DNA sequence: CTGATTTCTTGAACTACATTAAGTTTTTTT
DNA sequence: AAAAAAACTTAATGTAGTTCAAGAAATCAG
């Protein structure tokens, strides 16, 4: 499992064994219990996280005190507050383990010096972010096009089984509506 | 104006004059009239576009026949359907000039071979996409947090003057509501 | 300058989803 | 296994924003 990041890098952008070796001194690993928090909204974000096993989510607390999930990240996904990493401004959301989770992590300045020392990693991260941005473009389209109920069905079709992995209230807020409404949608199916 | 892309590249990731010179054979330029279309929803997207002057938008036609704007791109922004470029699947939206616009463009396979020939550009595009993704994370947060009216005020504050540059119906759909509702918001201010 | 097209406004009826509140089921902790 | 906490359901009432329709204003093409 701990090799999953190197496998991912090699598969997307093979930078060669010498470059890969440069990861060892800077990669950190962390085991998280369910609900454990990696980043708190308002703190400056210092790490890039890569999910080796389990599931992370980003969320914030809205003005009514409810948690609003912005993103889920499962195995092989990078997650962080990239704006906060860039500007060193306070993070606009928190990051938390949804279930027992193992992550690999790179600290901001280690990331930057890695890229200078081993530019071959630029290609890997360019591909990672280009894909992430492409996915995000599509996601915004779905947020505009689909009704709440349609987003639920679409999500279910695209990530079959994932629904069982997270509490419904997290999924409801990710899909942009209340847990009560999700309950209603599910009742309608029966 | 035609040097704006090279300036942008140099500012973000100075790849050196030799690398920059490799752009000349592959960069294309195009002048667009207001409303001219660069990409049609359903076609395969073949280009990366960089706005030198003017304004592009991406949009699609929803099931009620209304145009839904997804994104605006002004000077110094890259725009394309990155998913379609990646997968060669049909584009999920169209791209059109909002006003008289000049773009620099790179064809997909030229982009890919440029990156292989001159890996220094990987850094530039890595930074471009990392920033774009960071901005997109924030945008999704605003879509969840703010009411329609709040999104309008927030947009006005962050892009003062831009409101005058586009027809209201484009702005309304970008903000996620109907032109009628935007009209109402504006009436309330008076 | 003029007609045609596009864009903007206003009003009335409507709907998808939110809110509140109370009860039920499931999961976690001890 | 019991108690406590977390998660889910159901129903009644409320509202932000939509839809439809028709007219007014602005912009564009000849």
XYZ file of C-alpha atoms (C1' of nucleotides) in Angstrom:
440
model
C 0.000 0.000 0.000
C 2.848 2.382 0.808
C 4.142 1.899 -2.714
C 0.902 3.120 -4.275
C 2.099 6.698 -4.734
C 5.278 5.661 -6.544
C 3.202 3.360 -8.731
C 0.853 6.228 -9.499
C 3.740 8.529 -10.403
C 5.377 5.931 -12.600
C 2.159 5.139 -14.378
C 1.366 8.770 -15.222
C 4.795 10.224 -15.935
C 7.700 7.855 -15.325
C 10.391 10.232 -14.039
C 12.991 7.438 -13.649
C 14.338 5.597 -10.604
C 16.807 8.341 -9.646
C 14.066 10.918 -9.357
C 11.754 8.521 -7.532
C 14.503 7.963 -4.965
C 14.403 11.663 -4.095
C 10.940 11.131 -2.667
C 12.111 8.981 0.215
C 13.529 11.732 2.416
C 10.470 13.979 2.007
C 7.482 11.640 1.920
C 5.678 11.324 5.219
C 2.982 8.829 6.080
C 0.119 9.110 8.475
C -2.607 6.805 9.738
C -5.891 8.452 10.545
C -8.786 7.244 12.599
C -12.327 7.870 11.381
C -13.149 11.586 11.825
C -9.553 12.592 12.506
C -8.774 16.052 11.136
C -5.771 16.928 8.937
C -6.524 20.592 8.318
C -8.792 23.054 10.040
C -10.595 25.799 8.158
C -8.788 29.043 8.993
C -5.346 27.502 9.540
C -2.737 27.821 6.819
C -2.507 24.627 4.812
C 1.003 23.151 4.791
C 0.655 19.745 3.113
C -0.270 17.952 -0.083
C -2.085 14.705 0.842
C -2.366 11.567 -1.272
C -4.851 8.904 -0.181
C -3.218 5.468 -0.007
C -6.177 3.766 1.593
C -9.521 4.973 2.918
C -11.292 8.231 2.193
C -10.831 11.921 2.979
C -13.282 14.753 2.566
C -13.028 18.523 2.575
C -15.833 20.509 4.204
C -16.653 23.743 5.939
C -19.196 24.844 8.484
C -21.831 27.109 6.975
C -23.562 30.014 8.686
C -26.308 27.728 9.993
C -23.711 25.572 11.715
C -24.121 22.644 9.300
C -21.137 20.871 7.736
C -20.971 21.276 3.995
C -18.891 18.644 2.187
C -17.038 20.008 -0.841
C -15.084 17.000 -2.019
C -14.378 13.345 -1.383
C -10.964 11.847 -2.120
C -10.534 8.090 -2.283
C -7.512 5.907 -3.067
C -5.072 7.484 -5.574
C -6.414 11.023 -5.232
C -4.571 14.137 -4.129
C -6.416 16.492 -1.817
C -5.491 19.784 -0.206
C -6.511 23.432 -0.079
C -4.392 24.415 -3.049
C -5.285 28.087 -2.756
C -4.079 28.206 0.829
C -0.879 26.366 -0.133
C -0.292 28.913 -2.884
C -1.022 32.113 -1.012
C -0.412 31.000 2.598
C -3.783 32.527 3.382
C -6.121 30.780 5.829
C -7.668 27.600 4.449
C -11.264 27.952 3.285
C -12.154 24.435 4.367
C -11.220 21.605 6.699
C -9.934 18.157 5.691
C -10.981 15.071 7.618
C -10.859 11.270 7.363
C -14.285 9.840 6.562
C -13.134 6.358 7.614
C -9.867 4.750 8.772
C -7.417 6.215 6.278
C -3.739 6.120 5.359
C -2.179 9.076 3.550
C 1.169 9.981 2.069
C 1.992 13.648 2.529
C 4.489 16.222 1.269
C 5.144 19.492 3.018
C 4.828 22.661 0.921
C 8.475 23.717 0.821
C 9.615 20.117 0.316
C 7.233 19.964 -2.668
C 8.684 23.135 -4.108
C 12.302 22.128 -3.722
C 11.559 18.649 -5.056
C 10.256 20.227 -8.256
C 13.366 22.379 -8.586
C 15.723 19.515 -7.829
C 13.886 16.974 -9.970
C 11.930 18.745 -12.719
C 10.741 15.356 -13.954
C 8.066 15.617 -11.257
C 6.677 18.715 -12.933
C 5.233 16.424 -15.585
C 3.573 14.191 -13.017
C 1.923 17.061 -11.185
C 1.035 18.830 -14.420
C -0.922 15.734 -15.445
C -2.483 15.364 -11.980
C -3.721 18.958 -11.966
C -4.759 18.992 -15.599
C -6.934 15.931 -14.945
C -8.278 17.369 -11.704
C -9.187 20.616 -13.421
C -10.852 18.776 -16.300
C -12.930 16.790 -13.785
C -13.807 19.991 -11.987
C -15.052 21.604 -15.228
C -17.411 18.666 -15.670
C -18.527 18.817 -12.081
C -19.481 22.468 -12.393
C -21.492 21.582 -15.483
C -23.410 18.963 -13.509
C -24.019 21.384 -10.655
C -25.665 23.714 -13.164
C -27.531 21.188 -15.277
C -28.950 18.635 -12.939
C -31.575 18.957 -10.258
C -30.764 17.664 -6.780
C -32.475 14.388 -7.434
C -30.731 13.950 -10.775
C -27.333 14.627 -9.168
C -28.036 11.854 -6.691
C -28.844 9.318 -9.403
C -25.896 10.424 -11.498
C -23.541 10.061 -8.542
C -24.913 6.630 -7.748
C -24.398 5.485 -11.306
C -20.836 6.828 -11.492
C -19.650 5.698 -8.072
C -21.657 2.567 -7.417
C -21.274 1.361 -3.858
C -19.693 4.576 -2.619
C -23.007 5.658 -1.138
C -22.617 2.926 1.479
C -19.197 4.231 2.476
C -20.252 7.639 3.789
C -22.987 8.892 6.134
C -25.919 10.212 4.151
C -25.671 13.677 5.580
C -22.170 14.053 4.105
C -23.375 12.855 0.744
C -26.436 15.113 0.862
C -24.345 18.206 1.507
C -21.860 17.164 -1.219
C -24.755 16.894 -3.653
C -25.976 20.321 -2.595
C -29.102 19.626 -0.566
C -30.272 18.658 2.926
C -30.212 15.177 4.496
C -34.004 15.388 4.804
C -34.332 15.797 1.075
C -32.023 12.827 0.395
C -34.186 10.755 2.709
C -37.195 11.764 0.666
C -35.543 10.865 -2.642
C -34.698 7.415 -1.343
C -38.249 6.923 -0.044
C -39.579 7.736 -3.517
C -37.599 4.865 -5.108
C -39.297 2.173 -2.995
C -0.294 41.956 -27.623
C 1.010 38.921 -29.497
C 3.887 38.706 -27.034
C 1.539 38.396 -24.056
C 1.706 34.603 -23.933
C 5.498 34.524 -23.905
C 5.471 37.162 -21.177
C 3.029 35.072 -19.185
C 5.174 31.958 -19.565
C 8.327 33.799 -18.575
C 6.683 35.364 -15.573
C 5.375 32.070 -14.185
C 8.141 29.633 -15.047
C 10.970 31.081 -17.101
C 11.922 28.109 -19.307
C 14.733 30.033 -21.091
C 14.981 31.596 -24.539
C 15.792 28.337 -26.319
C 12.609 26.701 -25.083
C 10.546 29.811 -25.823
C 11.798 29.719 -29.390
C 10.226 26.281 -29.819
C 6.821 27.908 -29.521
C 7.089 29.830 -32.784
C 6.452 26.948 -35.160
C 3.428 25.675 -33.215
C 1.666 28.790 -31.938
C -1.291 29.851 -34.033
C -3.211 33.092 -33.736
C -6.806 33.822 -34.495
C -8.986 36.912 -34.521
C -12.593 36.382 -33.579
C -15.618 38.512 -34.149
C -18.190 38.877 -31.382
C -20.183 35.614 -31.104
C -17.774 33.650 -33.278
C -17.506 30.028 -32.183
C -14.221 28.163 -31.570
C -15.636 24.849 -30.382
C -19.068 23.287 -30.668
C -20.496 21.068 -27.955
C -20.320 17.513 -29.272
C -17.256 18.009 -31.474
C -13.901 16.738 -30.283
C -11.837 19.560 -28.859
C -8.459 19.944 -30.583
C -6.976 23.164 -29.193
C -5.739 24.917 -26.084
C -6.737 28.610 -26.292
C -5.062 31.523 -24.542
C -6.877 34.868 -24.561
C -4.575 37.682 -25.737
C -7.308 40.285 -25.902
C -11.049 40.231 -25.432
C -13.161 37.593 -23.741
C -14.220 33.997 -24.349
C -16.891 31.996 -22.628
C -17.796 28.321 -22.458
C -21.470 27.366 -22.442
C -23.915 24.647 -23.337
C -27.546 24.521 -24.305
C -29.714 23.028 -21.573
C -32.811 20.892 -22.048
C -35.044 23.975 -22.112
C -33.037 25.393 -24.999
C -31.383 28.125 -22.889
C -27.648 28.831 -23.064
C -25.899 28.134 -19.791
C -22.541 29.901 -19.388
C -19.980 27.843 -17.466
C -16.921 30.055 -17.563
C -15.572 33.370 -18.754
C -11.945 33.744 -19.795
C -10.389 37.174 -20.141
C -6.866 38.319 -21.016
C -4.135 35.904 -19.819
C -6.451 32.963 -19.237
C -6.330 29.532 -20.817
C -9.624 27.995 -21.808
C -10.575 24.711 -23.399
C -12.552 21.537 -22.767
C -9.690 19.761 -21.058
C -11.660 16.549 -20.627
C -12.356 16.327 -24.345
C -8.695 17.082 -25.118
C -7.668 14.260 -22.785
C -10.098 11.577 -23.834
C -10.926 12.718 -27.388
C -14.566 12.307 -26.394
C -17.144 14.847 -27.613
C -16.847 18.230 -25.902
C -19.411 18.870 -23.192
C -19.634 22.551 -23.992
C -19.094 25.155 -26.707
C -16.556 27.979 -26.680
C -17.428 31.365 -28.123
C -16.091 34.936 -28.268
C -18.159 37.266 -26.077
C -16.675 40.310 -27.808
C -14.007 40.959 -30.481
C -11.227 38.666 -29.286
C -7.706 37.594 -30.178
C -6.422 34.197 -29.087
C -3.191 32.233 -29.269
C -3.802 28.529 -29.777
C -1.887 25.259 -29.621
C -3.107 22.068 -31.225
C -3.324 19.005 -28.974
C -0.564 16.903 -30.500
C 1.684 19.970 -30.857
C 1.148 20.589 -27.132
C 2.090 17.046 -26.285
C 5.205 16.956 -28.396
C 6.250 20.405 -27.150
C 6.199 19.043 -23.607
C 8.289 16.033 -24.595
C 10.760 18.134 -26.577
C 10.977 20.951 -24.009
C 10.104 19.628 -20.544
C 10.671 23.119 -19.158
C 7.098 23.856 -20.271
C 5.805 21.190 -17.922
C 6.504 23.604 -15.084
C 4.582 26.405 -16.736
C 1.509 24.305 -17.379
C 1.751 22.640 -13.983
C 1.506 26.086 -12.401
C -1.294 27.165 -14.743
C -3.401 24.095 -13.919
C -2.585 24.104 -10.224
C -3.801 27.705 -10.006
C -6.855 26.982 -12.147
C -7.766 24.022 -9.962
C -7.271 26.059 -6.785
C -9.585 28.754 -8.177
C -12.096 26.099 -9.111
C -12.112 24.683 -5.556
C -13.007 28.132 -4.286
C -15.661 28.603 -6.933
C -17.375 25.365 -5.933
C -17.368 26.582 -2.345
C -19.104 29.783 -3.393
C -21.653 27.859 -5.434
C -22.550 25.947 -2.279
C -22.371 28.763 0.249
C -23.875 31.789 -1.343
C -27.428 32.457 -2.452
C -27.993 33.670 -5.998
C -28.164 37.280 -4.903
C -24.991 36.945 -2.817
C -23.124 35.407 -5.747
C -24.072 38.423 -7.840
C -22.732 40.908 -5.266
C -19.622 38.830 -4.711
C -18.938 38.699 -8.445
C -19.454 42.432 -8.770
C -17.030 43.115 -5.970
C -14.365 40.771 -7.360
C -14.630 41.757 -11.005
C -15.720 45.379 -10.914
C -16.710 46.647 -14.319
C -16.901 43.207 -15.890
C -20.664 43.250 -15.572
C -20.789 45.906 -18.284
C -18.753 43.734 -20.643
C -21.259 40.896 -21.036
C -24.987 40.670 -21.729
C -26.899 40.125 -18.501
C -28.349 36.830 -19.613
C -24.840 35.367 -19.921
C -23.936 36.614 -16.479
C -27.201 35.355 -14.979
C -26.646 31.843 -16.282
C -23.006 31.922 -15.120
C -24.198 32.840 -11.640
C -26.706 30.025 -11.744
C -30.069 31.730 -12.117
C -32.413 33.204 -14.722
C -32.072 36.601 -16.435
C -35.469 37.535 -14.936
C -34.118 36.994 -11.466
C -31.019 39.104 -12.161
C -33.269 41.870 -13.391
C -35.152 41.670 -10.107
C -31.960 41.802 -8.025
C -30.857 44.946 -9.821
C -34.290 46.538 -9.390
C -34.033 45.944 -5.617
C -30.809 47.996 -5.358
C -32.417 51.172 -6.617
C -32.415 56.757 -40.267
C -35.385 52.712 -39.906
C -36.976 48.341 -39.226
C -35.507 44.001 -37.206
C -33.406 41.625 -33.797
C -31.634 41.124 -29.370
C -31.737 42.233 -24.609
C -34.035 43.763 -20.401
C -38.054 44.397 -17.261
C -42.259 43.413 -14.644
C -46.086 40.665 -12.756
C -48.609 36.473 -11.385
C -48.688 31.685 -10.673
C -45.785 27.809 -9.494
C -42.165 24.319 -7.719
C -37.986 22.284 -5.940
C -36.047 22.265 -2.015
C -35.304 24.319 2.957
C -36.660 24.647 7.715
C -38.385 23.103 12.002
C -39.607 19.704 14.964
C -40.390 15.217 16.775
C -39.840 10.452 16.643
C -37.120 6.135 15.166
C -33.276 3.426 14.049
C -28.436 2.483 14.040
C -23.868 2.822 15.817
C -20.580 3.654 19.334
C -18.966 3.649 23.940
C -18.608 1.828 28.450
C -25.915 -5.500 27.423
C -27.194 -0.863 28.582
C -26.797 3.864 27.857
C -25.539 7.553 25.012
C -24.677 9.510 20.819
C -25.062 9.765 15.962
C -27.674 9.108 11.894
C -32.030 8.672 9.473
C -37.159 9.404 8.593
C -41.571 11.748 8.145
C -44.779 15.590 8.005
C -46.244 20.475 7.974
C -45.125 24.906 6.659
C -42.181 28.349 4.273
C -39.383 30.634 0.493
C -35.776 31.560 -3.062
C -35.866 31.292 -7.414
C -38.478 29.513 -11.912
C -41.729 29.750 -15.586
C -44.682 31.963 -18.685
C -46.186 35.858 -20.955
C -46.107 40.360 -22.787
C -44.266 44.849 -23.254
C -40.221 48.275 -23.272
C -35.666 49.495 -24.311
C -31.417 49.066 -26.489
C -28.480 47.510 -30.282
C -27.532 46.192 -34.953
C -27.865 45.705 -40.079
C -29.066 47.669 -44.358
